[in-house]
Short mmCIF file of C-alpha atoms in Angstrom, two decimals:
data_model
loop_
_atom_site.label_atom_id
_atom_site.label_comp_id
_atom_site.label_asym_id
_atom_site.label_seq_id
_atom_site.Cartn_x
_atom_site.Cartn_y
_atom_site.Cartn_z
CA UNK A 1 22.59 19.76 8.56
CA UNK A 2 19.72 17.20 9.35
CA UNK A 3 16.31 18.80 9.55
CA UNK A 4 13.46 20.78 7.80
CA UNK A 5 14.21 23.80 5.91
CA UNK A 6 11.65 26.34 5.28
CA UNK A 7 12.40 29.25 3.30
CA UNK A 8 12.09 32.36 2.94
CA UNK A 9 11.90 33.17 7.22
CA UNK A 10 9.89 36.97 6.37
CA UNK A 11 7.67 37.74 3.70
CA UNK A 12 5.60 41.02 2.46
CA UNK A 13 3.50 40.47 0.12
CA UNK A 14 0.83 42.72 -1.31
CA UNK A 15 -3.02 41.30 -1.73
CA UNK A 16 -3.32 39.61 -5.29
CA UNK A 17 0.59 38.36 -5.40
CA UNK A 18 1.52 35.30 -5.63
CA UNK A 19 4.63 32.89 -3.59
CA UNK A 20 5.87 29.62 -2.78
CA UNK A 21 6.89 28.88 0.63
CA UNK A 22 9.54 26.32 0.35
CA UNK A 23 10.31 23.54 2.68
CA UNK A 24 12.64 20.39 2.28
CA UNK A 25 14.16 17.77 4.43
CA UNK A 26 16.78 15.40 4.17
CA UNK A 27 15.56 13.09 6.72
CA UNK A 28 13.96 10.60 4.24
CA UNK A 29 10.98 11.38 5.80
CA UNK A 30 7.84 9.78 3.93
CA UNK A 31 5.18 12.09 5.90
CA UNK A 32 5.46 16.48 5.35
CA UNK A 33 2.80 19.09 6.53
CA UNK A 34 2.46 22.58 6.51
CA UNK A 35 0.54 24.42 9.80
CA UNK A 36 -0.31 27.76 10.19
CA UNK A 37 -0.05 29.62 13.58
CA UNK A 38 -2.68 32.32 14.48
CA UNK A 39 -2.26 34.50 18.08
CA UNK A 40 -4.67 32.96 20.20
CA UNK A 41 -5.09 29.99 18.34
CA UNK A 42 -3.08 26.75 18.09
CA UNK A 43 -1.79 25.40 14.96
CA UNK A 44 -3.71 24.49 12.16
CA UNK A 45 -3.10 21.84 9.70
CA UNK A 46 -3.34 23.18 5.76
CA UNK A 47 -1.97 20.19 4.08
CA UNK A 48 -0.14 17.16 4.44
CA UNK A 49 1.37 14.19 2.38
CA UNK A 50 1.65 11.16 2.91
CA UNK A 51 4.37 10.33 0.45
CA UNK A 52 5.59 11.51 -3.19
CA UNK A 53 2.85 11.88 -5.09
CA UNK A 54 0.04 12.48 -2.93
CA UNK A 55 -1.18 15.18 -0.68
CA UNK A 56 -4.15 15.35 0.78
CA UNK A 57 -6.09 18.70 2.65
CA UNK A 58 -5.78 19.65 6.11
CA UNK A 59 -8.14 21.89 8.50
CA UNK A 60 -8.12 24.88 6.47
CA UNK A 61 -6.74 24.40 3.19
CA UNK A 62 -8.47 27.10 1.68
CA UNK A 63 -6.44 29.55 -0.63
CA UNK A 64 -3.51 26.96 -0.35
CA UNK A 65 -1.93 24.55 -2.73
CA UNK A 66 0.65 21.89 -2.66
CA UNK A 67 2.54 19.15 -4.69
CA UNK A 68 4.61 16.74 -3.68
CA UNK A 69 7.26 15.57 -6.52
CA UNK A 70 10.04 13.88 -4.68
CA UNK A 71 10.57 12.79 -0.70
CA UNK A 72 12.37 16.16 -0.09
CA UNK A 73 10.42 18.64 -1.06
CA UNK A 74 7.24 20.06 0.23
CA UNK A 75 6.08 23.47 -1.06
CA UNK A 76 2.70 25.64 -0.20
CA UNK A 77 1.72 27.76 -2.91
CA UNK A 78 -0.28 31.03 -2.27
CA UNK A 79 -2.32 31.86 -5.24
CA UNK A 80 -3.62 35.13 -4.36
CA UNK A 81 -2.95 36.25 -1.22
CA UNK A 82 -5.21 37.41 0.94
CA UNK A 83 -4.57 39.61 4.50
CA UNK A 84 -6.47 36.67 6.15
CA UNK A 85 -3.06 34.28 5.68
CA UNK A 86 -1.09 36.73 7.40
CA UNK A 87 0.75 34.28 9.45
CA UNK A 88 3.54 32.38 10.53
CA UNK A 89 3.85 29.29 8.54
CA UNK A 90 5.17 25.83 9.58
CA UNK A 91 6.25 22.88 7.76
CA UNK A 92 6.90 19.65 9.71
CA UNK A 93 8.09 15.90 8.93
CA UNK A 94 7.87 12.85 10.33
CA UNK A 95 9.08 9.32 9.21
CA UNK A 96 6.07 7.31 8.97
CA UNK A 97 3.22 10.09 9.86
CA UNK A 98 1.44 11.37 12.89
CA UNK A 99 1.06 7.96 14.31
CA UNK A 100 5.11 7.47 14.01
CA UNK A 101 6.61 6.85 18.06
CA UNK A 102 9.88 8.27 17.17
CA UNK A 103 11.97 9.82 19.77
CA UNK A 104 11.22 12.73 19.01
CA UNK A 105 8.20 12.63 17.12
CA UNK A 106 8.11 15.74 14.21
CA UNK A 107 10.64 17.40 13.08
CA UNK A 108 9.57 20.98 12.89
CA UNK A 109 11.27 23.97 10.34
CA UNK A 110 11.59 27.31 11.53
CA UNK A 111 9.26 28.76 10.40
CA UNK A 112 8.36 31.54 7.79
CA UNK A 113 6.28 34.97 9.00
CA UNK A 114 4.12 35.93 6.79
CA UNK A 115 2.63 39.53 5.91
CA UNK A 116 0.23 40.63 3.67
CA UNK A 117 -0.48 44.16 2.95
CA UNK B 1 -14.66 25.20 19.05
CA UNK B 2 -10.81 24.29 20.65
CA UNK B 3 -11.17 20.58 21.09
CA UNK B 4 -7.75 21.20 23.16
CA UNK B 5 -7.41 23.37 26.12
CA UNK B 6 -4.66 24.31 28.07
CA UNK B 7 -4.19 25.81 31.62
CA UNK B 8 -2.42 27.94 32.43
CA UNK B 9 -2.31 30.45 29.75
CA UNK B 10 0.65 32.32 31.35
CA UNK B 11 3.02 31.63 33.76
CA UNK B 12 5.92 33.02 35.57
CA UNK B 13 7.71 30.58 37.95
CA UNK B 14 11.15 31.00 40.28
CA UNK B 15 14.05 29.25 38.63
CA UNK B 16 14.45 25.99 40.50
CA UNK B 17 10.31 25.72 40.97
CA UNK B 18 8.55 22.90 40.10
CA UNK B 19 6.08 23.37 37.15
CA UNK B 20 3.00 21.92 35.98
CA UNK B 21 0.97 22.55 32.75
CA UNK B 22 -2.20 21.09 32.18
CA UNK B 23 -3.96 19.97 29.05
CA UNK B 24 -7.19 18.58 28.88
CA UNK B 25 -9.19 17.55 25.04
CA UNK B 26 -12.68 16.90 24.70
CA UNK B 27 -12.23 14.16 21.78
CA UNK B 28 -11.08 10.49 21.60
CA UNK B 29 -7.11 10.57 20.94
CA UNK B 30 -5.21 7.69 19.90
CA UNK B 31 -1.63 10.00 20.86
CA UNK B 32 -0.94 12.83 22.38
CA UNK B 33 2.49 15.24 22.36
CA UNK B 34 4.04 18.08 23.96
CA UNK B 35 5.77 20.20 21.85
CA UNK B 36 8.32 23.31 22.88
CA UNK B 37 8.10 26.53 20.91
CA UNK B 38 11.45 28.95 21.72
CA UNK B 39 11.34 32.63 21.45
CA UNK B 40 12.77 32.64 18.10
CA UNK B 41 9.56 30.42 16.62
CA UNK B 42 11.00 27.31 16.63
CA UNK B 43 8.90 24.23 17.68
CA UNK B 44 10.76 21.24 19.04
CA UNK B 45 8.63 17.28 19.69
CA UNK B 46 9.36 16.93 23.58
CA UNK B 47 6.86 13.76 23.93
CA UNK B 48 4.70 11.89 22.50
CA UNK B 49 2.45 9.74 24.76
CA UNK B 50 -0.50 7.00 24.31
CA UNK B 51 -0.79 5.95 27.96
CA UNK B 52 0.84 6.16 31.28
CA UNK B 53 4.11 8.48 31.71
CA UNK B 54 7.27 9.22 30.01
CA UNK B 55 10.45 11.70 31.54
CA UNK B 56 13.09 13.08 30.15
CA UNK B 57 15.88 14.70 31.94
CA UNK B 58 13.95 17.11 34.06
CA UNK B 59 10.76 17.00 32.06
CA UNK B 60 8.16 14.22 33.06
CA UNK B 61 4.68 14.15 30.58
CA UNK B 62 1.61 11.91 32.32
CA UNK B 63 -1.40 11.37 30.31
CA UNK B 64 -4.89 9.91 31.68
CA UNK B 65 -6.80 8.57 28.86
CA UNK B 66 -9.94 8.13 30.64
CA UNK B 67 -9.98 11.77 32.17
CA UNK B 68 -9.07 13.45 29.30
CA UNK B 69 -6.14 15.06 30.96
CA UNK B 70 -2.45 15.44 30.71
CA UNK B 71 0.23 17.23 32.50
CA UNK B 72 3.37 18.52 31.63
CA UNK B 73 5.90 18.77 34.14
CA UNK B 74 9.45 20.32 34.86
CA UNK B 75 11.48 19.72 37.84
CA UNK B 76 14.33 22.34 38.76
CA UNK B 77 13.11 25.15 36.13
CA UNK B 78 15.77 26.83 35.02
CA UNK B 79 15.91 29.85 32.84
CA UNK B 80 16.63 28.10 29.58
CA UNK B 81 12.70 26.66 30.24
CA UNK B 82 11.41 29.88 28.92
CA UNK B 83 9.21 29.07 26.08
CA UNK B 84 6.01 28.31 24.93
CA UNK B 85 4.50 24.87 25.29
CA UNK B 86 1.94 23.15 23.74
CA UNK B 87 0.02 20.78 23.56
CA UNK B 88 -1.55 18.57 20.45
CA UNK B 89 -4.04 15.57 20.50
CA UNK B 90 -3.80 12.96 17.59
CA UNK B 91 -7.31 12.18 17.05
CA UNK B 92 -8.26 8.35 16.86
CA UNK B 93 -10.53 8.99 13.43
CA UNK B 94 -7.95 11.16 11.89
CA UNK B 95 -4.52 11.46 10.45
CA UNK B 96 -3.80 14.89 12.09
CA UNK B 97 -3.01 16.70 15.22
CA UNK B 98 -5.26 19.36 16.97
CA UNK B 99 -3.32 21.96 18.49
CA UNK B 100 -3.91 23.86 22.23
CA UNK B 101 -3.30 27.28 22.00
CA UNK B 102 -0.46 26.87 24.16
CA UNK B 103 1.08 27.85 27.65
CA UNK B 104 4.16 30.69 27.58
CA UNK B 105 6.68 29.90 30.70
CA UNK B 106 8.65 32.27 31.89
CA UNK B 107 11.38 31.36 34.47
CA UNK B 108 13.11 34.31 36.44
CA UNK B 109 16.64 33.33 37.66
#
């Protein structure tokens, strides 16, 4: 199947752990992101990339890291969570970036929901 | 601090109304789109517009540079409408979207 995969969909985690939120398309897609959605607030950019090899910080990249090895794959990495990035995490592609007039623009994964305790 | 606002917040419509959502920013864009976010979380790219007006089967997106404003609109609502849409500005100094905090549509058959 064509699209972004995010894994895992639900997460617990206590404050302190560690986890990688995993995302990867098969699009060929040369532009990945990861947003994180807040009730009352609309998405927020953590990080993006541009292309294997380079990433570059969003809006509120705090507490967040990311790599960016091949075209595929796109993974956030928590650190040490915190109960302040309980969320529900998006990851999103696009062929040539934000600027891209596709038909339909991104291509957004599920999502994964977030909980930290 | 929302550079992106959208109106309304809720809204419950008749199936077979006519709907409008409205998004206005307070920034210079370059791009604008409309996204769909279903019950279950997941966020489909409806449109993405730079000028003028684009439709797709029953769902028509105008966009007013010079206002500030675009609309959102969806002719014959059915149930299946139900969602969330929002609404996300490409800034013309940036290489990112800012989101609105969105509009949930409910249609009643």
């Amino acid at each position: 199947n064509a699209g972004v995969t995010q894994t895992p969909k639900f997460q617990v985690l206590k404050t302190g752990q560690s986890m990688t939120l995993q995302c990867a398309q098969d699009m060929n897609h040369e532009y990945m992101s990861w947003y994180r959605q807040d009730p009352g607030m609309g998405l927020r950019l953590i990080h993006y990339s541009v292309g294997a090899g380079i990433t570059d910080q969003g809006e509120v990249p705090n507490g967040y890291n990311v790599s960016r090895s091949t075209t595929e794959d796109f993974p956030l990495r928590l650190l040490s969570a915190a109960p302040s990035q309980t969320s529900v995490y998006f990851c999103a592609s696009s062929l040539q970036g934000p600027t891209y007039p596709g038909l339909y623009g991104y291509t957004f994964g599920s999502g994964t929901r977030l909980t930290v305790v | 601090k929302n550079e992106v606002e959208q109106s309304p917040q809720n809204l419950t419509a008749q199936e077979g109304e006519f709907i409008t959502i409205n998004c206005s920013y307070s920034v210079g864009i370059s791009a604008l789109h409309w996204l769909q976010q279903h019950p279950g979380g997941g966020i489909v790219s409806l449109f993405m517009l730079s000028s003028g007006k684009k439709k797709h089967g029953r769902l028509i997106a105008t966009i007013n540079i010079q206002e500030k404003h675009s609309s959102l609109h969806i002719t014959a609502s059915h149930p299946r409408d139900s969602a969330v849409y929002i609404c996300a500005v490409l800034l013309n100094t940036g290489n990112q979207f800012y989101f609105g905090t969105g509009t949930s549509l409910t249609v009643i058959p």
